[in-house]
Short mmCIF file of C-alpha atoms and ligand atoms in Angstrom, two decimals:
data_model
loop_
_atom_site.label_atom_id
_atom_site.label_comp_id
_atom_site.label_asym_id
_atom_site.label_seq_id
_atom_site.Cartn_x
_atom_site.Cartn_y
_atom_site.Cartn_z
CA UNK A 217 7.99 -18.69 37.77
CA UNK A 218 10.65 -20.13 34.86
CA UNK A 219 12.65 -18.31 32.66
CA UNK A 220 11.26 -19.16 28.96
CA UNK A 221 13.20 -19.87 26.54
CA UNK A 222 12.97 -19.47 22.88
CA UNK A 223 14.75 -22.51 21.21
CA UNK A 224 16.43 -21.61 18.45
CA UNK A 225 14.13 -23.22 15.85
CA UNK A 226 10.71 -22.17 17.19
CA UNK A 227 9.80 -20.26 14.29
CA UNK A 228 6.28 -19.36 16.67
CA UNK A 229 8.02 -17.73 19.14
CA UNK A 230 10.08 -15.78 16.09
CA UNK A 231 7.47 -14.33 13.92
CA UNK A 232 5.55 -13.32 17.59
CA UNK A 233 8.85 -11.44 18.81
CA UNK A 234 9.84 -9.89 15.74
CA UNK A 235 5.67 -9.02 14.75
CA UNK A 236 6.13 -7.38 17.56
CA UNK A 237 8.97 -4.64 16.87
CA UNK A 238 8.08 -3.74 13.32
CA UNK A 239 4.42 -2.87 14.55
CA UNK A 240 6.17 -1.06 17.45
CA UNK A 241 9.37 0.31 15.78
CA UNK A 242 6.38 1.84 12.33
CA UNK A 243 3.75 3.29 14.41
CA UNK A 244 6.73 5.48 16.01
CA UNK A 245 7.61 6.24 12.94
CA UNK A 246 4.52 6.79 11.65
CA UNK A 247 3.71 9.57 14.65
CA UNK A 248 7.10 10.94 14.31
CA UNK A 249 6.56 11.31 10.85
CA UNK A 250 2.96 13.19 11.84
CA UNK A 251 5.30 16.60 12.47
CA UNK A 252 6.21 16.95 8.51
CA UNK A 253 3.05 15.05 7.23
CA UNK A 254 0.61 17.41 5.39
CA UNK A 255 -2.29 18.50 6.66
CA UNK A 256 -4.84 17.30 4.59
CA UNK A 257 -2.70 14.10 4.86
CA UNK A 258 -2.83 13.79 7.86
CA UNK A 259 -5.89 11.51 9.25
CA UNK A 260 -4.85 8.96 6.82
CA UNK A 261 -1.17 9.17 8.54
CA UNK A 262 -1.80 8.94 11.98
CA UNK A 263 -4.54 6.06 11.36
CA UNK A 264 -1.95 3.53 9.53
CA UNK A 265 -0.12 4.56 12.73
CA UNK A 266 -3.32 3.53 15.01
CA UNK A 267 -3.29 0.24 12.59
CA UNK A 268 0.26 -0.41 13.37
CA UNK A 269 0.26 0.48 16.46
CA UNK A 270 -2.61 -1.94 17.59
CA UNK A 271 -1.18 -4.37 16.62
CA UNK A 272 1.57 -4.10 17.94
CA UNK A 273 -0.85 -4.14 21.63
CA UNK A 274 -1.82 -7.39 20.44
CA UNK A 275 1.54 -8.67 19.01
CA UNK A 276 2.71 -7.97 22.74
CA UNK A 277 0.33 -10.20 24.31
CA UNK A 278 0.17 -13.30 21.46
CA UNK A 279 3.97 -13.28 21.90
CA UNK A 280 3.44 -13.45 25.58
CA UNK A 281 0.52 -15.76 25.15
CA UNK A 282 2.23 -18.14 22.62
CA UNK A 283 5.63 -18.66 24.49
CA UNK A 284 3.29 -19.31 28.22
CA UNK A 285 1.36 -21.84 26.54
CA UNK A 286 2.49 -23.23 23.72
CA UNK A 287 -1.04 -22.26 21.47
CA UNK A 288 -2.64 -20.38 18.89
CA UNK A 289 -3.94 -17.52 20.41
CA UNK A 290 -6.86 -16.79 17.81
CA UNK A 291 -9.09 -15.89 20.42
CA UNK A 292 -7.08 -11.53 20.58
CA UNK A 293 -5.79 -12.78 16.67
CA UNK A 294 -9.31 -11.47 16.25
CA UNK A 295 -9.18 -8.89 18.48
CA UNK A 296 -6.63 -7.76 16.47
CA UNK A 297 -8.03 -7.50 12.92
CA UNK A 298 -11.61 -6.61 14.26
CA UNK A 299 -9.52 -3.60 14.97
CA UNK A 300 -7.61 -2.63 12.50
CA UNK A 301 -9.02 -4.38 9.00
CA UNK A 302 -12.08 -1.54 9.23
CA UNK A 303 -9.36 1.25 9.69
CA UNK A 304 -8.06 0.20 6.88
CA UNK A 305 -11.42 0.18 5.49
CA UNK A 306 -11.29 4.03 6.85
CA UNK A 307 -7.89 4.06 4.58
CA UNK A 308 -10.23 4.06 1.36
CA UNK A 309 -12.86 6.03 2.15
CA UNK A 310 -9.97 9.11 3.79
CA UNK A 311 -7.97 8.61 0.50
CA UNK A 312 -10.93 8.74 -1.83
CA UNK A 313 -12.92 11.86 -0.40
CA UNK A 314 -11.86 14.55 -1.91
CA UNK A 315 -13.08 13.01 -4.96
CA UNK A 316 -17.08 12.33 -3.30
CA UNK A 317 -16.51 9.57 -1.29
CA UNK A 318 -19.39 9.26 0.95
CA UNK A 319 -19.59 7.87 4.54
CA UNK A 320 -21.93 5.02 2.62
CA UNK A 321 -18.95 4.38 1.05
CA UNK A 322 -17.44 3.34 4.10
CA UNK A 323 -19.89 1.46 5.85
CA UNK A 324 -20.11 -1.34 3.23
CA UNK A 325 -16.49 -1.53 3.44
CA UNK A 326 -16.97 -1.73 7.20
CA UNK A 327 -19.97 -4.13 6.97
CA UNK A 328 -18.32 -7.12 4.92
CA UNK A 329 -14.66 -6.21 6.44
CA UNK A 330 -16.80 -7.71 10.14
CA UNK A 331 -18.82 -10.45 7.75
CA UNK A 332 -15.19 -11.60 6.96
CA UNK A 333 -13.83 -11.09 9.86
CA UNK A 334 -16.86 -13.05 12.23
CA UNK A 335 -17.34 -15.70 9.86
CA UNK A 336 -13.32 -16.35 10.42
CA UNK A 337 -13.62 -16.12 14.09
CA UNK A 338 -16.79 -18.39 13.87
CA UNK A 339 -14.81 -21.19 12.07
CA UNK A 340 -11.41 -21.16 13.58
CA UNK A 341 -13.69 -21.45 16.91
CA UNK A 342 -16.73 -21.63 17.46
CA UNK A 343 -17.85 -24.36 14.40
CA UNK A 344 -15.11 -25.54 14.00
CA UNK A 345 -16.99 -29.24 11.59
CA UNK A 346 -18.56 -26.51 9.71
CA UNK A 347 -15.50 -24.32 9.08
CA UNK A 348 -15.42 -24.92 4.95
CA UNK A 349 -18.64 -23.42 4.93
CA UNK A 350 -17.72 -20.20 7.12
CA UNK A 351 -14.51 -20.35 5.44
CA UNK A 352 -16.99 -19.55 2.66
CA UNK A 353 -19.46 -16.92 3.74
CA UNK A 354 -16.36 -14.95 4.92
CA UNK A 355 -15.07 -15.19 0.95
CA UNK A 356 -17.77 -13.45 -0.15
CA UNK A 357 -17.11 -10.80 2.30
CA UNK A 358 -13.32 -10.63 1.19
CA UNK A 359 -13.97 -10.79 -2.18
CA UNK A 360 -16.44 -8.35 -1.99
CA UNK A 361 -14.23 -5.67 -0.60
CA UNK A 362 -11.85 -7.40 -3.51
CA UNK A 363 -14.37 -5.32 -5.69
CA UNK A 364 -15.48 -2.32 -4.83
CA UNK A 365 -11.65 -1.65 -4.34
CA UNK A 366 -11.04 -3.15 -7.69
CA UNK A 367 -14.00 -2.00 -10.06
CA UNK A 368 -16.21 -0.03 -7.83
CA UNK A 369 -16.91 2.27 -5.93
CA UNK A 370 -13.56 2.94 -5.13
CA UNK A 371 -11.85 2.51 -7.64
CA UNK A 372 -14.52 4.97 -9.31
CA UNK A 373 -13.55 6.70 -7.20
CA UNK A 374 -9.99 7.14 -7.23
CA UNK A 375 -9.90 7.85 -11.29
CA UNK A 376 -11.34 10.89 -9.78
CA UNK A 377 -8.76 12.10 -6.45
CA UNK A 378 -5.94 12.43 -9.21
CA UNK A 379 -2.83 10.20 -10.90
CA UNK A 380 -1.31 9.71 -7.10
CA UNK A 381 -4.05 8.61 -5.66
CA UNK A 382 -5.49 6.25 -8.21
CA UNK A 383 -1.59 5.24 -8.15
CA UNK A 384 -1.58 4.51 -4.52
CA UNK A 385 -5.06 2.85 -4.32
CA UNK A 386 -4.11 0.97 -7.52
CA UNK A 387 -1.27 -0.46 -4.97
CA UNK A 388 -3.04 -1.24 -2.18
CA UNK A 389 -5.94 -3.18 -4.18
CA UNK A 390 -3.03 -5.65 -4.99
CA UNK A 391 -2.31 -5.65 -1.33
CA UNK A 392 -5.61 -6.71 -0.70
CA UNK A 393 -5.55 -9.41 -3.76
CA UNK A 394 -2.42 -10.42 -3.16
CA UNK A 395 -0.81 -9.02 0.44
CA UNK A 396 -4.83 -10.52 1.95
CA UNK A 397 -5.17 -13.91 0.67
CA UNK A 398 -2.67 -15.54 2.85
CA UNK A 399 -4.99 -15.48 5.06
CA UNK A 400 -7.40 -17.53 4.19
CA UNK A 401 -4.43 -19.85 3.86
CA UNK A 402 -3.32 -19.50 7.32
CA UNK A 403 -6.93 -20.38 8.02
CA UNK A 404 -6.70 -23.71 5.74
CA UNK A 405 -3.42 -24.79 7.09
CA UNK A 406 -4.88 -24.38 10.90
CA UNK A 407 -8.96 -25.85 10.55
CA UNK A 408 -9.49 -29.13 10.41
CA UNK A 409 -10.63 -30.14 7.21
CA UNK A 410 -10.82 -26.36 6.32
CA UNK A 411 -10.09 -26.94 2.71
CA UNK A 412 -13.54 -28.49 1.26
CA UNK A 413 -12.57 -31.57 4.30
CA UNK A 414 -8.62 -31.63 3.29
CA UNK A 415 -6.53 -31.95 6.33
CA UNK A 416 -3.52 -30.37 4.62
CA UNK A 417 -0.95 -31.31 8.40
CA UNK A 418 -2.32 -33.79 9.92
CA UNK A 419 -0.71 -33.03 13.56
CA UNK A 420 -2.46 -30.90 15.15
CA UNK A 421 -0.04 -28.25 16.86
CA UNK A 422 1.86 -28.45 13.83
CA UNK A 423 -1.60 -26.75 11.51
CA UNK A 424 -1.20 -24.19 14.45
CA UNK A 425 2.69 -23.02 14.63
CA UNK A 426 1.84 -23.12 10.28
CA UNK A 427 -1.06 -21.58 10.46
CA UNK A 428 0.96 -18.93 13.70
CA UNK A 429 3.53 -18.15 11.42
CA UNK A 430 1.04 -17.27 7.83
CA UNK A 431 -0.89 -15.50 9.64
CA UNK A 432 2.58 -13.52 11.52
CA UNK A 433 3.83 -13.09 7.87
CA UNK A 434 1.17 -11.92 6.26
CA UNK A 435 0.08 -9.17 9.41
CA UNK A 436 3.23 -7.34 8.68
CA UNK A 437 3.16 -7.40 4.78
CA UNK A 438 0.15 -5.86 4.61
CA UNK A 439 -0.69 -3.78 8.17
CA UNK A 440 2.90 -2.21 7.66
CA UNK A 441 3.19 -2.46 4.19
CA UNK A 442 -0.22 -0.76 3.14
CA UNK A 443 1.09 2.00 5.83
CA UNK A 444 3.71 2.23 3.71
CA UNK A 445 1.75 3.30 0.89
CA UNK A 446 -0.20 5.87 2.43
CA UNK A 447 2.92 7.63 3.52
CA UNK A 448 4.43 7.71 0.34
CA UNK A 449 1.18 8.72 -1.10
CA UNK A 450 1.45 11.64 1.76
CA UNK A 451 4.71 12.59 0.14
CA UNK A 452 4.26 12.53 -3.65
CA UNK A 453 0.68 14.40 -3.57
CA UNK A 454 0.79 18.17 -4.49
CA UNK A 455 -1.98 18.97 -4.25
CA UNK A 456 -2.46 18.92 -0.35
CA UNK A 457 -3.21 23.03 0.44
C1 RET B 505 -4.28 -6.58 9.99
C2 RET B 505 -5.33 -8.02 9.72
C3 RET B 505 -6.07 -8.02 8.33
C4 RET B 505 -5.04 -7.47 6.21
C5 RET B 505 -6.38 -8.60 8.57
C6 RET B 505 -6.67 -10.07 7.03
C7 RET B 505 -7.49 -10.63 7.42
C8 RET B 505 -7.96 -12.29 6.28
C9 RET B 505 -8.66 -11.01 4.89
C10 RET B 505 -8.56 -13.46 6.39
C11 RET B 505 -9.63 -13.67 5.82
C12 RET B 505 -10.27 -15.21 5.39
C13 RET B 505 -11.12 -15.04 4.58
C14 RET B 505 -10.94 -14.77 2.77
C15 RET B 505 -11.32 -16.85 4.75
C16 RET B 505 -10.77 -17.49 5.90
C17 RET B 505 -11.31 -16.48 6.66
C18 RET B 505 -10.25 -15.55 7.42
C19 RET B 505 -11.41 -15.22 7.83
C20 RET B 505 -9.46 -15.86 7.67
#
């Protein structure tokens, strides 16, 4: 087999490699810190590690897929998201459980995230002509999560779960509102006519490259950053038993 070289201006491959390494390092960190984590927060920090670990494995695959084919690993990308985004919903449930979060709240969050991701996949892969409609449906799922975290049940429960949980939920809320909003940008860049019929990047290969870079940067920010907020909470909340 020919040895695959990465051109120095291949930013797509670069972000796939650095994404793989960052996710691996974050996973090792979260897992090794479990021993020094109070019992009450151990599951939350474990889930942080699982999120980056699942991403690390997918990035490892996506990195070689992209290098060997030069194409976007859209399928692996969505398998990764469909596992990790619901786990982020689990994080919201776990940190508000102390204040009485019900399992129904977890299902609402997970359901909204599935609507968001399945519609995104359909728009990117199965029905590209309908990409605007699918993008809008996906956006409804997204804004419902934003609503729950900022004004709905998650935010209300967080207020009664102690100052540290309230603070962490605010920060996580910013991740969802700003960090997650990077993804639709990738979708718009990579999907033909994704912005209400407007094609931002004309060349297909260039459009896919732009999309992958945007997704890779967003994943690093959101998965590792999200986990670190939970980790910081596990250190600052002294109400832990
Ligand atoms: C670790 C992976 C995460 C946090 C992935 C999040 C993905 C999104 C918030 C995707 C959202 C989308 C829309 C809101 C509309 C267009 C289609 C998507 C799926 C890119």
